[in-house]
Coordinates of C-alpha atoms in Angstrom, one line a residue:
X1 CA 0.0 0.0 0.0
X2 CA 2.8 2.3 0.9
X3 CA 4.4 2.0 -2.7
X4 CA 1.0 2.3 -4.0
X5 CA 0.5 6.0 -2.4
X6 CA 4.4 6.8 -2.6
X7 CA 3.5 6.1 -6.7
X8 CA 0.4 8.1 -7.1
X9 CA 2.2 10.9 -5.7
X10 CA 5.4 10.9 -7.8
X11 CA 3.0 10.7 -10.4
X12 CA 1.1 13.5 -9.7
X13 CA 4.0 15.6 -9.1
X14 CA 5.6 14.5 -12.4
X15 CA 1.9 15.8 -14.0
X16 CA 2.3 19.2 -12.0
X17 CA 5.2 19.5 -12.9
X18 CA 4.5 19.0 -16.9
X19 CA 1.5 20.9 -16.7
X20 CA 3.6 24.4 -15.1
X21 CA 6.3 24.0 -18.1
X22 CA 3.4 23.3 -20.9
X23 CA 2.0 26.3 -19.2
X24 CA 5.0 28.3 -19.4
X25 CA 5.7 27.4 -23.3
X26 CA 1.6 28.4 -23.7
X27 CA 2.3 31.7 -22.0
X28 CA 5.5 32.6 -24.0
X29 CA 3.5 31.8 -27.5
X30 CA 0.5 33.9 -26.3
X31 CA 3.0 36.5 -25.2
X32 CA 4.9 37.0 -28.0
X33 CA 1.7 37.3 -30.2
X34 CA 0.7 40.3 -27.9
X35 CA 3.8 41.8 -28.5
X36 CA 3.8 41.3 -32.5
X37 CA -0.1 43.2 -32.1
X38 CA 1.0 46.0 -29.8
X39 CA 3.7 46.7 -32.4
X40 CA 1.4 46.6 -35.7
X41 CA -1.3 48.1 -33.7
X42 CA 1.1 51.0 -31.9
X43 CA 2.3 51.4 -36.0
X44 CA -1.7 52.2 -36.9
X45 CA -1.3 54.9 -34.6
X46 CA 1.5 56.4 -35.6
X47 CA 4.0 54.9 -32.8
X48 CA 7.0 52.7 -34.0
X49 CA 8.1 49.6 -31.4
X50 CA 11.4 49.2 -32.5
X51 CA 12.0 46.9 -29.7
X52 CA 10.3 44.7 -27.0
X53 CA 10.6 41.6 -25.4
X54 CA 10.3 39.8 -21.9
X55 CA 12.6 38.4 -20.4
X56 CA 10.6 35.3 -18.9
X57 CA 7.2 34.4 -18.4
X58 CA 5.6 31.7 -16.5
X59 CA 2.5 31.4 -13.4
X60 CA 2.6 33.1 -10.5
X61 CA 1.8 30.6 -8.1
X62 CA -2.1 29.9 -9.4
X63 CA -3.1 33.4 -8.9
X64 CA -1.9 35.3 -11.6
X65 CA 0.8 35.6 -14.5
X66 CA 3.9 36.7 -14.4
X67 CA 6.2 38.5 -17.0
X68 CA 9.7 39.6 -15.5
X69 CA 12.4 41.8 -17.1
X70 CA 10.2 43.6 -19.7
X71 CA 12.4 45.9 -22.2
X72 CA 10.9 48.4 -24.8
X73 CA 12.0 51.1 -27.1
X74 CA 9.3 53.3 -28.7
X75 CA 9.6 56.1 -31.3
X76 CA 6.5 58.5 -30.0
X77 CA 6.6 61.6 -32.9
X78 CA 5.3 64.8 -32.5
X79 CA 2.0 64.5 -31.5
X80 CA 2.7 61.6 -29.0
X81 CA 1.5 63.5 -25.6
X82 CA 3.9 62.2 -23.2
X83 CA 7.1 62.6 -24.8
X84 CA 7.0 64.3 -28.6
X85 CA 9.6 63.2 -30.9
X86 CA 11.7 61.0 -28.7
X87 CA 12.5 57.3 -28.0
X88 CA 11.1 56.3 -25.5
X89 CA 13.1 53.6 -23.3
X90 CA 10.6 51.4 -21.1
X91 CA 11.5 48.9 -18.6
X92 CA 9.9 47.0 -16.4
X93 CA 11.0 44.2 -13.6
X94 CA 7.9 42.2 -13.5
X95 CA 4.4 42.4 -14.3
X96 CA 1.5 40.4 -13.3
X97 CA -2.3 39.9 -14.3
X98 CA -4.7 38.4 -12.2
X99 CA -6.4 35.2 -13.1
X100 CA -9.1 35.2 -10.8
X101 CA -10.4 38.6 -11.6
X102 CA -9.4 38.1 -15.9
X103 CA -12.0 34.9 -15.1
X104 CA -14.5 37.9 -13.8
X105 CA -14.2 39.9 -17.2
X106 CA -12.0 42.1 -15.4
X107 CA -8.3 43.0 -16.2
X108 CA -6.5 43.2 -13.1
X109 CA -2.8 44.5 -13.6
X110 CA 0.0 45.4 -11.2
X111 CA 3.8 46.5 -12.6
X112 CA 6.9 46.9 -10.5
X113 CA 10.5 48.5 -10.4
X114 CA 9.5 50.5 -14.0
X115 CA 12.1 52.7 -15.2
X116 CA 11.7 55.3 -18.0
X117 CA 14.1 57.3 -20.0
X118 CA 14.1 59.8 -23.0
X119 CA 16.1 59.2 -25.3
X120 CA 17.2 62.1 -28.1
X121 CA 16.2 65.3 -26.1
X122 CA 17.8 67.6 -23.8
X123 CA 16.6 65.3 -20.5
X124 CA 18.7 62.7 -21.9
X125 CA 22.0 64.8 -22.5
X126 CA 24.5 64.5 -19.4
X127 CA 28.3 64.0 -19.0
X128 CA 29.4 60.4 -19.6
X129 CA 29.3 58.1 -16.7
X130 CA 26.9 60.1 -15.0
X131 CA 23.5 58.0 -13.5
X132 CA 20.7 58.2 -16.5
X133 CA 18.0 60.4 -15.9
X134 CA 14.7 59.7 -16.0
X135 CA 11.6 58.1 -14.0
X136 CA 13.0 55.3 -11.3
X137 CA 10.8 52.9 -8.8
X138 CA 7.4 52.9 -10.6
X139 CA 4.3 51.3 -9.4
X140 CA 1.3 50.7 -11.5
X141 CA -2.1 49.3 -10.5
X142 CA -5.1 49.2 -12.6
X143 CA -8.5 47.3 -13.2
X144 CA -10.5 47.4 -16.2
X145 CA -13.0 45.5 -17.8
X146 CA -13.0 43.7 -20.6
X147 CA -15.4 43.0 -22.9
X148 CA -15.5 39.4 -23.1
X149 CA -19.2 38.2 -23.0
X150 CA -21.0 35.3 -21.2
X151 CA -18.9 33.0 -22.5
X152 CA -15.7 33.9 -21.1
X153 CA -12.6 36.1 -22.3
X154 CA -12.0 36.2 -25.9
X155 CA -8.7 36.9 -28.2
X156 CA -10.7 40.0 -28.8
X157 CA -11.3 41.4 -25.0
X158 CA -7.8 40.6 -24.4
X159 CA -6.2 42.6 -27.0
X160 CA -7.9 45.7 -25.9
X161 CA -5.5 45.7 -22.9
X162 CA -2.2 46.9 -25.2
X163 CA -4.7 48.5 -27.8
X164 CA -5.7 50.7 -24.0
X165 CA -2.2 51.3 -23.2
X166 CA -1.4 52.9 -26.9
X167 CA -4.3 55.1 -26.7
X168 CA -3.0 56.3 -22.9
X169 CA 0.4 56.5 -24.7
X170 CA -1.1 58.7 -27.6
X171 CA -3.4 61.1 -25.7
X172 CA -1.8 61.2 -22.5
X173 CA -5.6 60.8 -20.4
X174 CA -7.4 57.9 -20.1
X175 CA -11.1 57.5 -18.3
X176 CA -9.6 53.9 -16.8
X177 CA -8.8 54.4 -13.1
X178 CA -5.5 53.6 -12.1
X179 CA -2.9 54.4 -9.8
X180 CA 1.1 55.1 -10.7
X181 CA 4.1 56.3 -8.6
X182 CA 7.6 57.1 -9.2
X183 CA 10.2 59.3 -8.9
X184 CA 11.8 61.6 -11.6
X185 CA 15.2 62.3 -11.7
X186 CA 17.2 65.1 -13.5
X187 CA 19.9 68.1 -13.1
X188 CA 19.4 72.0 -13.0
X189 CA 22.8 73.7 -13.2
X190 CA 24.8 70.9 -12.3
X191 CA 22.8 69.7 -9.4
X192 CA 20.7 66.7 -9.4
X193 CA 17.2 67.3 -8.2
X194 CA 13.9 64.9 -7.9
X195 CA 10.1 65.4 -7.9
X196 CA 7.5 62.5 -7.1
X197 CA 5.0 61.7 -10.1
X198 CA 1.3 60.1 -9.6
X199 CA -2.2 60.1 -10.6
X200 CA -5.0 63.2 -11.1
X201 CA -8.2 62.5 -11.7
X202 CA -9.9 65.3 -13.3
X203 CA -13.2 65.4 -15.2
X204 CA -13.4 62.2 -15.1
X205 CA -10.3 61.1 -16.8
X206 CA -6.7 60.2 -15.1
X207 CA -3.1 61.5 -16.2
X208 CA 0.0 61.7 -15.1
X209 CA 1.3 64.9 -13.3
X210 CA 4.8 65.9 -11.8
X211 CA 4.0 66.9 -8.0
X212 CA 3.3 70.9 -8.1
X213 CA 5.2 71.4 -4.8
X214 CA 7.7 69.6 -6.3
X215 CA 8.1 71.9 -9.3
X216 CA 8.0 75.3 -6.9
X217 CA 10.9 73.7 -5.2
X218 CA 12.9 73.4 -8.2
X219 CA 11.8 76.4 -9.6
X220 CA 13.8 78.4 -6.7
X221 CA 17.2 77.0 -8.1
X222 CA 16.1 79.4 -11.0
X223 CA 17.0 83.1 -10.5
X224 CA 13.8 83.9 -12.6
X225 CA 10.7 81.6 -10.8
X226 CA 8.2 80.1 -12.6
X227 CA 4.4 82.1 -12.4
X228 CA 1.1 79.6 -11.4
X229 CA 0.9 79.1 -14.4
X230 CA 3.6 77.8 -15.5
X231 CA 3.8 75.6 -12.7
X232 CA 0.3 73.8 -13.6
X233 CA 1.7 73.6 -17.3
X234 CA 5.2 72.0 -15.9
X235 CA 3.4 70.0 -13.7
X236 CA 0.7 68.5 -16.2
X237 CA 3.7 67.3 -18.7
X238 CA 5.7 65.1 -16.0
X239 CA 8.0 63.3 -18.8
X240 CA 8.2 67.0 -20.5
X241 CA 9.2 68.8 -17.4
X242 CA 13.3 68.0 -17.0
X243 CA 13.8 69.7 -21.0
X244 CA 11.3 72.6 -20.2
X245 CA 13.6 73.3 -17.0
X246 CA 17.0 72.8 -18.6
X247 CA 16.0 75.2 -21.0
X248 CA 14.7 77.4 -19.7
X249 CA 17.8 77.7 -17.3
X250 CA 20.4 77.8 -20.4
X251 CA 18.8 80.4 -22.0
X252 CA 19.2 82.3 -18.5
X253 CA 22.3 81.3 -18.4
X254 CA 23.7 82.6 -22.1
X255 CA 22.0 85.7 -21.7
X256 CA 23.6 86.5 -18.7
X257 CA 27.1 85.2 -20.3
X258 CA 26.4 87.8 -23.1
X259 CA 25.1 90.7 -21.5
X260 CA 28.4 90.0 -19.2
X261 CA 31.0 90.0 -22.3
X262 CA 28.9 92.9 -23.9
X263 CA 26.8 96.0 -22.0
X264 CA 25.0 96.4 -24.9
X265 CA 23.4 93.4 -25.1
X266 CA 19.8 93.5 -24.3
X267 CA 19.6 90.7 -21.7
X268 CA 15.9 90.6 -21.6
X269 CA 15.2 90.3 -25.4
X270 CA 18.2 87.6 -25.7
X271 CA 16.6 85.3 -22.7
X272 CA 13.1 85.3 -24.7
X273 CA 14.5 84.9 -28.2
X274 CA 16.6 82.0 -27.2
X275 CA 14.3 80.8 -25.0
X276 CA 11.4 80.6 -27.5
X277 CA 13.8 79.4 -30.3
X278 CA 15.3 76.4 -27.8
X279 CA 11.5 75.3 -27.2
X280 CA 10.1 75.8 -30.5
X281 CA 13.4 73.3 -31.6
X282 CA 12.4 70.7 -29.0
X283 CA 8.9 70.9 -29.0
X284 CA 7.1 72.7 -31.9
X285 CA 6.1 76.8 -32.1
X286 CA 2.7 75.5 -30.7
X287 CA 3.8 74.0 -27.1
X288 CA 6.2 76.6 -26.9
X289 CA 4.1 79.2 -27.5
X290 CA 2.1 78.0 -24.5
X291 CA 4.9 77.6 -22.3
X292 CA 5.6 81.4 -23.2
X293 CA 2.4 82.5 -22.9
X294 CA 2.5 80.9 -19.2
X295 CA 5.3 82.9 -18.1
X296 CA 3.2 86.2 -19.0
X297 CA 0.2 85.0 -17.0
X298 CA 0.6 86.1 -13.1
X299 CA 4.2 87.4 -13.9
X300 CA 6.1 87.0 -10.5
X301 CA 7.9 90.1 -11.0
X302 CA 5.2 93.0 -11.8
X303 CA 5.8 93.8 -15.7
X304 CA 4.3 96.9 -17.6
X305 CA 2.2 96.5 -20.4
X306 CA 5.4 97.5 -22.0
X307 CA 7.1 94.6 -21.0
X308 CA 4.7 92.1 -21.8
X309 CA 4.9 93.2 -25.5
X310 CA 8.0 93.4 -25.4
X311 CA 8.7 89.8 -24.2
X312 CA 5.1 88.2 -26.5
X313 CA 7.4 89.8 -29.7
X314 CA 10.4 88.7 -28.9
X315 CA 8.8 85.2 -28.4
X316 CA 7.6 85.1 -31.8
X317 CA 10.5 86.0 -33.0
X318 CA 12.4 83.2 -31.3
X319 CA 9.8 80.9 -32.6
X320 CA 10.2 82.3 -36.6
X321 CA 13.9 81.4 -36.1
X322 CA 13.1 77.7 -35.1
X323 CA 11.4 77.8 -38.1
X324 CA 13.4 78.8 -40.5
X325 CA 16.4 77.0 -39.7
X326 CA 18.6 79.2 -38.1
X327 CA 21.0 77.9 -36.4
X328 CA 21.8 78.9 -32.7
X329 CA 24.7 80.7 -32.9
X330 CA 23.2 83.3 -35.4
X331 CA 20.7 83.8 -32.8
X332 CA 22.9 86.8 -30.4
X333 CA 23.7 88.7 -33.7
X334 CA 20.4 88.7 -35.0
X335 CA 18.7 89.6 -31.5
X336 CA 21.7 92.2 -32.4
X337 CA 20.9 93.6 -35.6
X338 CA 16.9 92.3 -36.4
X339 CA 14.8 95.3 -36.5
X340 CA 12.1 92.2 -35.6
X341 CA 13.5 92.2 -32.1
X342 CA 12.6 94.6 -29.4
X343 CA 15.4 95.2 -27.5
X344 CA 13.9 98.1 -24.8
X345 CA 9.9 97.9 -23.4
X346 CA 8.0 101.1 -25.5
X347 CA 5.6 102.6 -24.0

């Protein structure tokens, strides 16, 4: 009798055993499929996967499954709302869906350890050997359902859940309630700083935002600080926020350099021609002209009506440059010589 039981249970444990690695093999084929369709489907939408894959995949105990070391590069162009015209390097330590809830109609999915980078703008540029910047210690939760039927979860229901993530990826909102932290990392003059990033909820969809007190703090390493305004803007374009800083501290930066070498430099008008011109470069004349117009609303330092036309004109100006090709050293001489540029506020 003893063999008998000590049998049945080698057995079953050989059968278990089978069953988790027939499992696994099942779960990488599915996978890669859903891969191959987020990358035709992200290409509909105008975003190119140029690379993804996992690194394992397999059950999670009987509760959920498990996908661990996740790697993706993605080409987002201009109209991509989270990070316009760059490559965007995703990774991800493990992710897991639950079974028991997926069995429900519902798509229950937790991710941990992400890390994001830019790739291609001015966040990304540093001095070699320096840490990377970019988002650190991510943690997403969120539940949606799906639309599977009576009948259980079909091919279709469970496609929508990368088809979800490339409209979130392409709008920048979603009206699916989830929950994501992390922690963005970057330097302002030299010195590294950090600013948490979670969920809003507004009207009922939910985005991503940089933490507002966050961007006030950083905002005092600038000489100039940022208006209300600009601070909601900054705030409401978390992956955006480390190139709109850097930027707009260089072009406080040469203008100061100039005016020092050269009294007759108007400091003012150089600062807002180079400053449009660097945004226009990274982001379009249309974001930067909202970035600029920001500054303008609920000035910190009182301005004149003077001054505010002064500083709208010069902004345009900066912004024609951008688009016409100059390059950036031209720009001093012709904030020099343009007749374009206002140099001194007229009353």
């Amino acid at each position: 009798m003893k063999k008998f039981f000590f049998t049945v249970i080698i057995v079953l444990a050989f059968l278990i055993v089978g069953g988790i690695m027939v499992g696994d093999f099942v779960l990488e084929k599915v996978s890669s499929k859903a891969l191959e369709y987020l990358v035709t489907e992200g290409k509909t939408r105008g975003i190119n996967v140029d690379f993804a894959r996992f690194g394992d995949v397999g059950l999670n105990g009987f509760s959920a499954v498990r996908w661990r070391k996740f790697v993706a590069v993605i080409n987002a162009p201009r109209y991509i709302a989270l990070a316009p015209g760059e490559d965007i390097v995703v990774s991800i330590e493990e992710i897991n869906l639950g079974l028991t809830r997926l069995l429900k109609g519902v798509a229950a999915i937790s991710a941990h350890d992400i890390a994001l980078r830019v790739e291609g703008g001015l966040s990304s540029k540093g001095t070699p050997g320096e840490p990377q910047e970019g988002l650190n210690n991510g943690e997403l939760r969120v539940e949606f359902p799906l639309k599977g039927g009576e009948k259980g979860i079909s091919a279709i229901a469970l496609a929508e859940i990368p088809k979800r993530l490339l409209q979130f990826l392409q709008q920048g909102t979603t009206q699916i309630p989830f929950d994501f932290r992390a922690e963005s990392t970057f330097k302002i003059g030299g010195s590294a700083v950090k600013a948490d990033i979670t969920t809003k909820m507004e009207n009922s969809c939910y985005f991503l935002v940089m933490s507002p007190d966050d961007v006030r703090r950083i905002s005092k390493r600038l000489n100039e600080e940022l208006t209300e305004t600009e601070i909601s803007l900054v705030s409401t374009h978390p992956f955006l926020a480390p190139s709109l800083f850097k930027i707009r501290d260089y072009a406080r930066t040469q203008s100061e350099a100039a005016y020092a070498k050269d009294a007759t430099v108007s400091e003012d008008a150089y600062r807002h021609v180079l400053w449009s011109f660097l945004l226009t470069k990274e982001f379009g004349p249309e974001f930067a002209r909202h970035v600029t117009d920001a500054h303008e609303i609920g000035a910190v330092k009182p301005n004149t009506e003077a001054d505010h036309k002064m500083d709208y004109n010069n902004n345009k100006v900066g912004r024609d440059y951008a688009k016409a090709g100059y390059a950036e050293d031209l720009i001093l001489e012709l904030v020099m010589t343009d007749p374009q540029v206002i140099r001194i506020p007229q009353q």
